[in-house]
């Protein structure tokens, strides 16, 4: 069963066609890594998966629901698909636990007390229970990103999207965030990860997708994609980043 089906997805900004017909399937519990040069459309693709962008044409079907259908409500989509960004986007005036508990309370999914309980459990899961009442400004980059992941998990999403979640981090903090993602993968979470961490993509993904110029150029099991790249553009890209 495919959790996500992307069919002939096109996205233009003005006359700049950024996605030029993407087809992609992500199975339940599958981890798909998306790699490719800057400007190839990776972020735009992810943003189309949770309706942060409206596709120009084509379909994005999550659990049988076509997100391009105008009757689909944004709130429903965002509850089912969590997203973590390069810049953590935490609310600075709220404590860590308030950041995590906010959405479930605002969307009427939980009482404040339930949401706090759940937030504390998620903080335990990402190893930050002792930071519950801290403000984001007092956290390191790696800690902020782990809070952002906990916040995304608070809605019990069926799918998690990560857009370069470690790109803004100092090198010594990358590992702690990758470990949280690794744990989610082991727990069976369906995930799409845009990453420039090639070693991590290779290790954690079931399938790796190489995008260039708004199309999927090659996709394969990571051992094959990294070990025996077929396309010239992929070989060229790997020669620069590995
Ligand atoms: P990547 O994540 O692979 O670096 P992006 O999806 O961010 O690529 O961007 C692909 C192209 O789309 C770039 O040329 C970028 O300038 C353009 N683009 C992305 N978002 C917007 C936007 N909101 N408005 C106009 N152009 C955009
Ligand atoms: Mg990007």
PDB file of C-alpha atoms and ligand atoms in Angstrom:
ATOM      1  CA  UNK A   1       0.000   0.000   0.000  1.00  0.00           C
ATOM      2  CA  UNK A   2       1.396   3.407  -0.953  1.00  0.00           C
ATOM      3  CA  UNK A   3       1.125   6.056   1.716  1.00  0.00           C
ATOM      4  CA  UNK A   4       2.040   8.820  -0.729  1.00  0.00           C
ATOM      5  CA  UNK A   5       1.456   8.820  -4.472  1.00  0.00           C
ATOM      6  CA  UNK A   6       2.718  11.741  -6.538  1.00  0.00           C
ATOM      7  CA  UNK A   7       1.483  11.771 -10.120  1.00  0.00           C
ATOM      8  CA  UNK A   8       2.833  13.983 -12.875  1.00  0.00           C
ATOM      9  CA  UNK A   9       3.356  16.857 -10.458  1.00  0.00           C
ATOM     10  CA  UNK A  10       4.122  20.226 -12.021  1.00  0.00           C
ATOM     11  CA  UNK A  11       4.813  23.457 -10.183  1.00  0.00           C
ATOM     12  CA  UNK A  12       5.620  26.810 -11.711  1.00  0.00           C
ATOM     13  CA  UNK A  13       6.405  30.131 -10.094  1.00  0.00           C
ATOM     14  CA  UNK A  14       5.446  32.642 -12.768  1.00  0.00           C
ATOM     15  CA  UNK A  15       7.062  31.315 -15.912  1.00  0.00           C
ATOM     16  CA  UNK A  16       9.709  29.396 -13.974  1.00  0.00           C
ATOM     17  CA  UNK A  17       8.689  25.744 -14.121  1.00  0.00           C
ATOM     18  CA  UNK A  18      10.359  24.244 -11.064  1.00  0.00           C
ATOM     19  CA  UNK A  19       8.761  20.773 -11.013  1.00  0.00           C
ATOM     20  CA  UNK A  20       8.408  19.266 -14.453  1.00  0.00           C
ATOM     21  CA  UNK A  21       6.365  16.133 -13.951  1.00  0.00           C
ATOM     22  CA  UNK A  22       7.325  14.232 -10.799  1.00  0.00           C
ATOM     23  CA  UNK A  23       6.095  10.692 -10.214  1.00  0.00           C
ATOM     24  CA  UNK A  24       6.879   9.170  -6.853  1.00  0.00           C
ATOM     25  CA  UNK A  25       5.453   6.548  -4.529  1.00  0.00           C
ATOM     26  CA  UNK A  26       6.253   6.121  -0.864  1.00  0.00           C
ATOM     27  CA  UNK A  27       5.093   2.944   0.830  1.00  0.00           C
ATOM     28  CA  UNK A  28       3.880   2.715   4.415  1.00  0.00           C
ATOM     29  CA  UNK A  29       6.887   2.663   6.736  1.00  0.00           C
ATOM     30  CA  UNK A  30       9.230   3.460   3.899  1.00  0.00           C
ATOM     31  CA  UNK A  31      12.007   6.046   4.194  1.00  0.00           C
ATOM     32  CA  UNK A  32      12.752   7.881   0.963  1.00  0.00           C
ATOM     33  CA  UNK A  33      15.752  10.202   0.784  1.00  0.00           C
ATOM     34  CA  UNK A  34      15.749  12.944  -1.856  1.00  0.00           C
ATOM     35  CA  UNK A  35      19.113  14.279  -2.969  1.00  0.00           C
ATOM     36  CA  UNK A  36      20.155  16.652  -5.729  1.00  0.00           C
ATOM     37  CA  UNK A  37      21.796  19.977  -6.461  1.00  0.00           C
ATOM     38  CA  UNK A  38      20.582  23.257  -5.013  1.00  0.00           C
ATOM     39  CA  UNK A  39      17.658  24.637  -7.010  1.00  0.00           C
ATOM     40  CA  UNK A  40      16.588  21.263  -8.381  1.00  0.00           C
ATOM     41  CA  UNK A  41      13.139  21.529  -6.757  1.00  0.00           C
ATOM     42  CA  UNK A  42      13.552  19.309  -3.668  1.00  0.00           C
ATOM     43  CA  UNK A  43      12.011  21.764  -1.211  1.00  0.00           C
ATOM     44  CA  UNK A  44       9.207  22.622  -3.601  1.00  0.00           C
ATOM     45  CA  UNK A  45       8.379  18.929  -3.922  1.00  0.00           C
ATOM     46  CA  UNK A  46       8.252  18.495  -0.123  1.00  0.00           C
ATOM     47  CA  UNK A  47       6.131  21.621   0.254  1.00  0.00           C
ATOM     48  CA  UNK A  48       3.650  20.251  -2.277  1.00  0.00           C
ATOM     49  CA  UNK A  49       3.358  17.106  -0.136  1.00  0.00           C
ATOM     50  CA  UNK A  50       1.752  19.025   2.729  1.00  0.00           C
ATOM     51  CA  UNK A  51       0.049  21.806   0.809  1.00  0.00           C
ATOM     52  CA  UNK A  52       2.524  24.511   1.715  1.00  0.00           C
ATOM     53  CA  UNK A  53       2.533  24.977  -2.064  1.00  0.00           C
ATOM     54  CA  UNK A  54      -0.332  24.404  -4.476  1.00  0.00           C
ATOM     55  CA  UNK A  55       0.773  22.277  -7.409  1.00  0.00           C
ATOM     56  CA  UNK A  56       0.206  23.811 -10.827  1.00  0.00           C
ATOM     57  CA  UNK A  57      -1.014  20.425 -12.061  1.00  0.00           C
ATOM     58  CA  UNK A  58      -0.824  16.776 -11.168  1.00  0.00           C
ATOM     59  CA  UNK A  59      -1.816  14.922  -8.031  1.00  0.00           C
ATOM     60  CA  UNK A  60      -0.537  14.337  -4.516  1.00  0.00           C
ATOM     61  CA  UNK A  61      -2.449  11.495  -2.880  1.00  0.00           C
ATOM     62  CA  UNK A  62      -1.843  10.724   0.789  1.00  0.00           C
ATOM     63  CA  UNK A  63      -3.639   7.690   2.174  1.00  0.00           C
ATOM     64  CA  UNK A  64      -6.061   7.773  -0.725  1.00  0.00           C
ATOM     65  CA  UNK A  65      -6.916  11.463  -0.234  1.00  0.00           C
ATOM     66  CA  UNK A  66      -6.007  13.762  -3.116  1.00  0.00           C
ATOM     67  CA  UNK A  67      -4.553  16.912  -1.555  1.00  0.00           C
ATOM     68  CA  UNK A  68      -5.024  18.831  -4.786  1.00  0.00           C
ATOM     69  CA  UNK A  69      -8.779  18.459  -4.304  1.00  0.00           C
ATOM     70  CA  UNK A  70      -9.988  21.911  -3.255  1.00  0.00           C
ATOM     71  CA  UNK A  71     -12.302  20.465  -0.596  1.00  0.00           C
ATOM     72  CA  UNK A  72      -9.397  19.021   1.402  1.00  0.00           C
ATOM     73  CA  UNK A  73      -8.814  21.114   4.501  1.00  0.00           C
ATOM     74  CA  UNK A  74      -5.355  22.405   5.283  1.00  0.00           C
ATOM     75  CA  UNK A  75      -5.637  21.589   8.983  1.00  0.00           C
ATOM     76  CA  UNK A  76      -6.386  17.948   8.220  1.00  0.00           C
ATOM     77  CA  UNK A  77      -3.395  17.715   5.937  1.00  0.00           C
ATOM     78  CA  UNK A  78      -1.024  19.312   8.431  1.00  0.00           C
ATOM     79  CA  UNK A  79      -2.244  16.995  11.182  1.00  0.00           C
ATOM     80  CA  UNK A  80      -1.379  13.958   9.153  1.00  0.00           C
ATOM     81  CA  UNK A  81       1.893  15.152   7.706  1.00  0.00           C
ATOM     82  CA  UNK A  82       4.520  16.621  10.005  1.00  0.00           C
ATOM     83  CA  UNK A  83       7.291  18.754   8.585  1.00  0.00           C
ATOM     84  CA  UNK A  84      10.663  19.766   9.962  1.00  0.00           C
ATOM     85  CA  UNK A  85      12.588  22.609   8.358  1.00  0.00           C
ATOM     86  CA  UNK A  86      16.204  23.667   8.185  1.00  0.00           C
ATOM     87  CA  UNK A  87      15.442  26.643  10.443  1.00  0.00           C
ATOM     88  CA  UNK A  88      13.536  25.367  13.400  1.00  0.00           C
ATOM     89  CA  UNK A  89      10.762  27.965  13.412  1.00  0.00           C
ATOM     90  CA  UNK A  90      10.076  27.585  17.138  1.00  0.00           C
ATOM     91  CA  UNK A  91       8.010  30.291  18.808  1.00  0.00           C
ATOM     92  CA  UNK A  92      10.561  32.297  20.826  1.00  0.00           C
ATOM     93  CA  UNK A  93       8.109  33.645  23.400  1.00  0.00           C
ATOM     94  CA  UNK A  94       6.917  30.172  24.415  1.00  0.00           C
ATOM     95  CA  UNK A  95       8.650  27.509  26.446  1.00  0.00           C
ATOM     96  CA  UNK A  96       9.727  24.269  24.848  1.00  0.00           C
ATOM     97  CA  UNK A  97       6.754  22.347  26.209  1.00  0.00           C
ATOM     98  CA  UNK A  98       4.340  25.098  25.123  1.00  0.00           C
ATOM     99  CA  UNK A  99       5.767  24.982  21.601  1.00  0.00           C
ATOM    100  CA  UNK A 100       5.055  21.262  21.420  1.00  0.00           C
ATOM    101  CA  UNK A 101       1.624  21.367  23.064  1.00  0.00           C
ATOM    102  CA  UNK A 102       0.307  24.315  21.047  1.00  0.00           C
ATOM    103  CA  UNK A 103      -1.085  22.685  17.911  1.00  0.00           C
ATOM    104  CA  UNK A 104      -2.906  19.743  19.544  1.00  0.00           C
ATOM    105  CA  UNK A 105      -4.676  22.189  21.896  1.00  0.00           C
ATOM    106  CA  UNK A 106      -5.460  24.786  19.206  1.00  0.00           C
ATOM    107  CA  UNK A 107      -6.891  22.145  16.909  1.00  0.00           C
ATOM    108  CA  UNK A 108      -9.023  20.765  19.721  1.00  0.00           C
ATOM    109  CA  UNK A 109      -7.355  17.377  19.745  1.00  0.00           C
ATOM    110  CA  UNK A 110      -6.379  17.449  23.420  1.00  0.00           C
ATOM    111  CA  UNK A 111      -6.918  19.370  26.616  1.00  0.00           C
ATOM    112  CA  UNK A 112      -4.046  21.546  27.781  1.00  0.00           C
ATOM    113  CA  UNK A 113      -3.137  18.986  30.459  1.00  0.00           C
ATOM    114  CA  UNK A 114      -3.184  16.076  28.007  1.00  0.00           C
ATOM    115  CA  UNK A 115      -1.099  18.024  25.514  1.00  0.00           C
ATOM    116  CA  UNK A 116       1.480  18.849  28.180  1.00  0.00           C
ATOM    117  CA  UNK A 117       1.691  15.192  29.221  1.00  0.00           C
ATOM    118  CA  UNK A 118       2.175  14.151  25.613  1.00  0.00           C
ATOM    119  CA  UNK A 119       4.741  16.918  25.051  1.00  0.00           C
ATOM    120  CA  UNK A 120       6.765  15.705  28.022  1.00  0.00           C
ATOM    121  CA  UNK A 121       6.683  12.139  26.699  1.00  0.00           C
ATOM    122  CA  UNK A 122       7.907  13.366  23.310  1.00  0.00           C
ATOM    123  CA  UNK A 123      10.658  15.379  24.972  1.00  0.00           C
ATOM    124  CA  UNK A 124      11.766  12.203  26.749  1.00  0.00           C
ATOM    125  CA  UNK A 125      11.832  10.482  23.392  1.00  0.00           C
ATOM    126  CA  UNK A 126      14.176  13.097  21.921  1.00  0.00           C
ATOM    127  CA  UNK A 127      16.236  13.226  25.118  1.00  0.00           C
ATOM    128  CA  UNK A 128      15.265  16.735  26.248  1.00  0.00           C
ATOM    129  CA  UNK A 129      12.903  16.251  29.159  1.00  0.00           C
ATOM    130  CA  UNK A 130      14.959  18.567  31.355  1.00  0.00           C
ATOM    131  CA  UNK A 131      14.436  21.436  28.865  1.00  0.00           C
ATOM    132  CA  UNK A 132      10.634  21.407  29.108  1.00  0.00           C
ATOM    133  CA  UNK A 133      10.351  24.856  30.647  1.00  0.00           C
ATOM    134  CA  UNK A 134      13.294  26.466  28.865  1.00  0.00           C
ATOM    135  CA  UNK A 135      12.910  29.052  26.089  1.00  0.00           C
ATOM    136  CA  UNK A 136      14.150  28.147  22.619  1.00  0.00           C
ATOM    137  CA  UNK A 137      16.817  30.885  22.764  1.00  0.00           C
ATOM    138  CA  UNK A 138      18.623  29.023  25.554  1.00  0.00           C
ATOM    139  CA  UNK A 139      18.967  25.825  23.482  1.00  0.00           C
ATOM    140  CA  UNK A 140      21.698  24.738  21.118  1.00  0.00           C
ATOM    141  CA  UNK A 141      20.841  24.282  17.439  1.00  0.00           C
ATOM    142  CA  UNK A 142      20.677  20.523  17.810  1.00  0.00           C
ATOM    143  CA  UNK A 143      18.378  20.814  20.799  1.00  0.00           C
ATOM    144  CA  UNK A 144      16.122  23.270  18.944  1.00  0.00           C
ATOM    145  CA  UNK A 145      15.844  20.871  16.048  1.00  0.00           C
ATOM    146  CA  UNK A 146      14.975  17.990  18.366  1.00  0.00           C
ATOM    147  CA  UNK A 147      12.223  20.165  19.868  1.00  0.00           C
ATOM    148  CA  UNK A 148      10.987  20.942  16.347  1.00  0.00           C
ATOM    149  CA  UNK A 149      10.801  17.213  15.646  1.00  0.00           C
ATOM    150  CA  UNK A 150       8.901  16.620  18.904  1.00  0.00           C
ATOM    151  CA  UNK A 151       6.517  19.413  17.938  1.00  0.00           C
ATOM    152  CA  UNK A 152       5.842  17.799  14.574  1.00  0.00           C
ATOM    153  CA  UNK A 153       5.263  14.443  16.284  1.00  0.00           C
ATOM    154  CA  UNK A 154       2.750  15.953  18.704  1.00  0.00           C
ATOM    155  CA  UNK A 155       0.038  15.731  16.063  1.00  0.00           C
ATOM    156  CA  UNK A 156       0.651  11.995  15.646  1.00  0.00           C
ATOM    157  CA  UNK A 157       1.397  12.380  11.957  1.00  0.00           C
ATOM    158  CA  UNK A 158       1.330   9.424   9.611  1.00  0.00           C
ATOM    159  CA  UNK A 159       4.124  10.896   7.542  1.00  0.00           C
ATOM    160  CA  UNK A 160       7.142  13.026   8.472  1.00  0.00           C
ATOM    161  CA  UNK A 161       8.902  15.306   5.990  1.00  0.00           C
ATOM    162  CA  UNK A 162      12.388  16.648   6.700  1.00  0.00           C
ATOM    163  CA  UNK A 163      13.841  19.459   4.602  1.00  0.00           C
ATOM    164  CA  UNK A 164      17.600  19.679   5.215  1.00  0.00           C
ATOM    165  CA  UNK A 165      16.969  19.297   8.937  1.00  0.00           C
ATOM    166  CA  UNK A 166      20.674  19.293   9.760  1.00  0.00           C
ATOM    167  CA  UNK A 167      21.933  21.942   7.308  1.00  0.00           C
ATOM    168  CA  UNK A 168      21.877  24.828   9.759  1.00  0.00           C
ATOM    169  CA  UNK A 169      23.602  22.902  12.541  1.00  0.00           C
ATOM    170  CA  UNK A 170      27.169  23.007  13.713  1.00  0.00           C
ATOM    171  CA  UNK A 171      28.845  19.713  12.770  1.00  0.00           C
ATOM    172  CA  UNK A 172      28.973  18.411  16.340  1.00  0.00           C
ATOM    173  CA  UNK A 173      25.178  18.675  16.594  1.00  0.00           C
ATOM    174  CA  UNK A 174      24.285  16.855  13.400  1.00  0.00           C
ATOM    175  CA  UNK A 175      24.634  13.422  14.981  1.00  0.00           C
ATOM    176  CA  UNK A 176      22.047  13.921  17.735  1.00  0.00           C
ATOM    177  CA  UNK A 177      19.402  15.004  15.209  1.00  0.00           C
ATOM    178  CA  UNK A 178      20.211  12.177  12.803  1.00  0.00           C
ATOM    179  CA  UNK A 179      19.850   9.766  15.727  1.00  0.00           C
ATOM    180  CA  UNK A 180      16.288  10.957  16.363  1.00  0.00           C
ATOM    181  CA  UNK A 181      15.453  10.472  12.671  1.00  0.00           C
ATOM    182  CA  UNK A 182      17.083   7.041  12.750  1.00  0.00           C
ATOM    183  CA  UNK A 183      14.914   6.094  15.765  1.00  0.00           C
ATOM    184  CA  UNK A 184      11.787   7.229  13.919  1.00  0.00           C
ATOM    185  CA  UNK A 185      12.752   5.094  10.933  1.00  0.00           C
ATOM    186  CA  UNK A 186      13.278   2.096  13.208  1.00  0.00           C
ATOM    187  CA  UNK A 187       9.829   2.735  14.690  1.00  0.00           C
ATOM    188  CA  UNK A 188       8.257   2.406  11.237  1.00  0.00           C
ATOM    189  CA  UNK A 189       7.503   6.058  10.501  1.00  0.00           C
ATOM    190  CA  UNK A 190       6.912   6.842   6.840  1.00  0.00           C
ATOM    191  CA  UNK A 191       9.364   9.591   5.939  1.00  0.00           C
ATOM    192  CA  UNK A 192      10.645  11.678   3.075  1.00  0.00           C
ATOM    193  CA  UNK A 193      14.004  13.277   3.832  1.00  0.00           C
ATOM    194  CA  UNK A 194      15.633  15.932   1.722  1.00  0.00           C
ATOM    195  CA  UNK A 195      19.223  15.805   2.831  1.00  0.00           C
ATOM    196  CA  UNK A 196      22.743  16.666   1.825  1.00  0.00           C
ATOM    197  CA  UNK A 197      24.079  14.091   4.281  1.00  0.00           C
ATOM    198  CA  UNK A 198      24.890  11.439   1.706  1.00  0.00           C
ATOM    199  CA  UNK A 199      26.161   8.917   4.243  1.00  0.00           C
ATOM    200  CA  UNK A 200      22.958   9.260   6.215  1.00  0.00           C
ATOM    201  CA  UNK A 201      20.745   8.970   3.108  1.00  0.00           C
ATOM    202  CA  UNK A 202      22.571   5.806   2.216  1.00  0.00           C
ATOM    203  CA  UNK A 203      22.271   4.364   5.705  1.00  0.00           C
ATOM    204  CA  UNK A 204      18.699   5.219   6.633  1.00  0.00           C
ATOM    205  CA  UNK A 205      16.687   5.263   3.393  1.00  0.00           C
ATOM    206  CA  UNK A 206      14.997   2.309   1.755  1.00  0.00           C
ATOM    207  CA  UNK A 207      15.118   4.205  -1.498  1.00  0.00           C
ATOM    208  CA  UNK A 208      17.052   7.249  -2.648  1.00  0.00           C
ATOM    209  CA  UNK A 209      15.759   9.633  -5.284  1.00  0.00           C
ATOM    210  CA  UNK A 210      18.073  11.928  -7.258  1.00  0.00           C
ATOM    211  CA  UNK A 211      16.429  15.096  -8.579  1.00  0.00           C
ATOM    212  CA  UNK A 212      17.918  17.524 -11.045  1.00  0.00           C
ATOM    213  CA  UNK A 213      16.232  20.319 -12.998  1.00  0.00           C
ATOM    214  CA  UNK A 214      12.774  19.572 -11.614  1.00  0.00           C
ATOM    215  CA  UNK A 215      12.636  15.905 -12.557  1.00  0.00           C
ATOM    216  CA  UNK A 216      13.501  12.631 -10.873  1.00  0.00           C
ATOM    217  CA  UNK A 217      16.576  11.561 -12.787  1.00  0.00           C
ATOM    218  CA  UNK A 218      17.255   8.296 -10.991  1.00  0.00           C
ATOM    219  CA  UNK A 219      15.834   6.361  -8.055  1.00  0.00           C
ATOM    220  CA  UNK A 220      17.027   3.121  -6.554  1.00  0.00           C
ATOM    221  CA  UNK A 221      17.947   1.302  -3.385  1.00  0.00           C
ATOM    222  CA  UNK A 222      20.703   3.415  -1.836  1.00  0.00           C
ATOM    223  CA  UNK A 223      23.370   0.747  -2.291  1.00  0.00           C
ATOM    224  CA  UNK A 224      22.671   0.814  -6.033  1.00  0.00           C
ATOM    225  CA  UNK A 225      22.162   4.545  -6.414  1.00  0.00           C
ATOM    226  CA  UNK A 226      25.376   5.409  -4.581  1.00  0.00           C
ATOM    227  CA  UNK A 227      27.316   2.281  -5.516  1.00  0.00           C
ATOM    228  CA  UNK A 228      26.442   2.066  -9.192  1.00  0.00           C
ATOM    229  CA  UNK A 229      24.922   5.355 -10.398  1.00  0.00           C
ATOM    230  CA  UNK A 230      23.698   5.043 -13.968  1.00  0.00           C
ATOM    231  CA  UNK A 231      22.939   8.582 -15.006  1.00  0.00           C
ATOM    232  CA  UNK A 232      25.774  10.903 -15.959  1.00  0.00           C
ATOM    233  CA  UNK A 233      24.281  13.831 -14.009  1.00  0.00           C
ATOM    234  CA  UNK A 234      24.073  11.701 -10.870  1.00  0.00           C
ATOM    235  CA  UNK A 235      27.657  10.515 -11.299  1.00  0.00           C
ATOM    236  CA  UNK A 236      28.766  14.106 -11.694  1.00  0.00           C
ATOM    237  CA  UNK A 237      26.787  15.209  -8.607  1.00  0.00           C
ATOM    238  CA  UNK A 238      28.180  12.383  -6.482  1.00  0.00           C
ATOM    239  CA  UNK A 239      31.721  13.122  -7.595  1.00  0.00           C
ATOM    240  CA  UNK A 240      31.299  16.636  -6.176  1.00  0.00           C
ATOM    241  CA  UNK A 241      29.614  15.785  -2.870  1.00  0.00           C
ATOM    242  CA  UNK A 242      31.183  12.506  -1.792  1.00  0.00           C
TER     243      UNK A 242
HETATM  244  P1  LIG B   1      16.062  22.953  -3.768  1.00  0.00           P
HETATM  245  O1  LIG B   1      15.321  22.714  -2.496  1.00  0.00           O
HETATM  246  O2  LIG B   1      16.344  21.704  -4.532  1.00  0.00           O
HETATM  247  O3  LIG B   1      17.303  23.776  -3.576  1.00  0.00           O
HETATM  248  P2  LIG B   1      13.820  24.678  -4.400  1.00  0.00           P
HETATM  249  O4  LIG B   1      12.624  23.824  -4.509  1.00  0.00           O
HETATM  250  O5  LIG B   1      13.996  25.443  -3.143  1.00  0.00           O
HETATM  251  O6  LIG B   1      15.105  23.808  -4.727  1.00  0.00           O
HETATM  252  O7  LIG B   1      13.834  25.752  -5.565  1.00  0.00           O
HETATM  253  C1  LIG B   1      13.752  25.402  -6.915  1.00  0.00           C
HETATM  254  C2  LIG B   1      13.549  26.660  -7.730  1.00  0.00           C
HETATM  255  O8  LIG B   1      12.282  27.221  -7.398  1.00  0.00           O
HETATM  256  C3  LIG B   1      14.551  27.749  -7.483  1.00  0.00           C
HETATM  257  O9  LIG B   1      14.871  28.310  -8.730  1.00  0.00           O
HETATM  258  C4  LIG B   1      13.804  28.745  -6.631  1.00  0.00           C
HETATM  259  O10 LIG B   1      14.266  30.047  -6.857  1.00  0.00           O
HETATM  260  C5  LIG B   1      12.393  28.584  -7.102  1.00  0.00           C
HETATM  261  N1  LIG B   1      11.405  28.888  -6.043  1.00  0.00           N
HETATM  262  C6  LIG B   1      11.197  28.153  -4.925  1.00  0.00           C
HETATM  263  N2  LIG B   1      10.236  28.692  -4.162  1.00  0.00           N
HETATM  264  C7  LIG B   1       9.807  29.802  -4.825  1.00  0.00           C
HETATM  265  C8  LIG B   1       8.821  30.814  -4.563  1.00  0.00           C
HETATM  266  N3  LIG B   1       8.054  30.778  -3.453  1.00  0.00           N
HETATM  267  N4  LIG B   1       8.671  31.791  -5.468  1.00  0.00           N
HETATM  268  C9  LIG B   1       9.423  31.837  -6.587  1.00  0.00           C
HETATM  269  N5  LIG B   1      10.371  30.931  -6.897  1.00  0.00           N
HETATM  270  C10 LIG B   1      10.566  29.929  -6.035  1.00  0.00           C
HETATM  271 MG1  LIG B   2      15.762  23.184  -0.555  1.00  0.00          MG
END
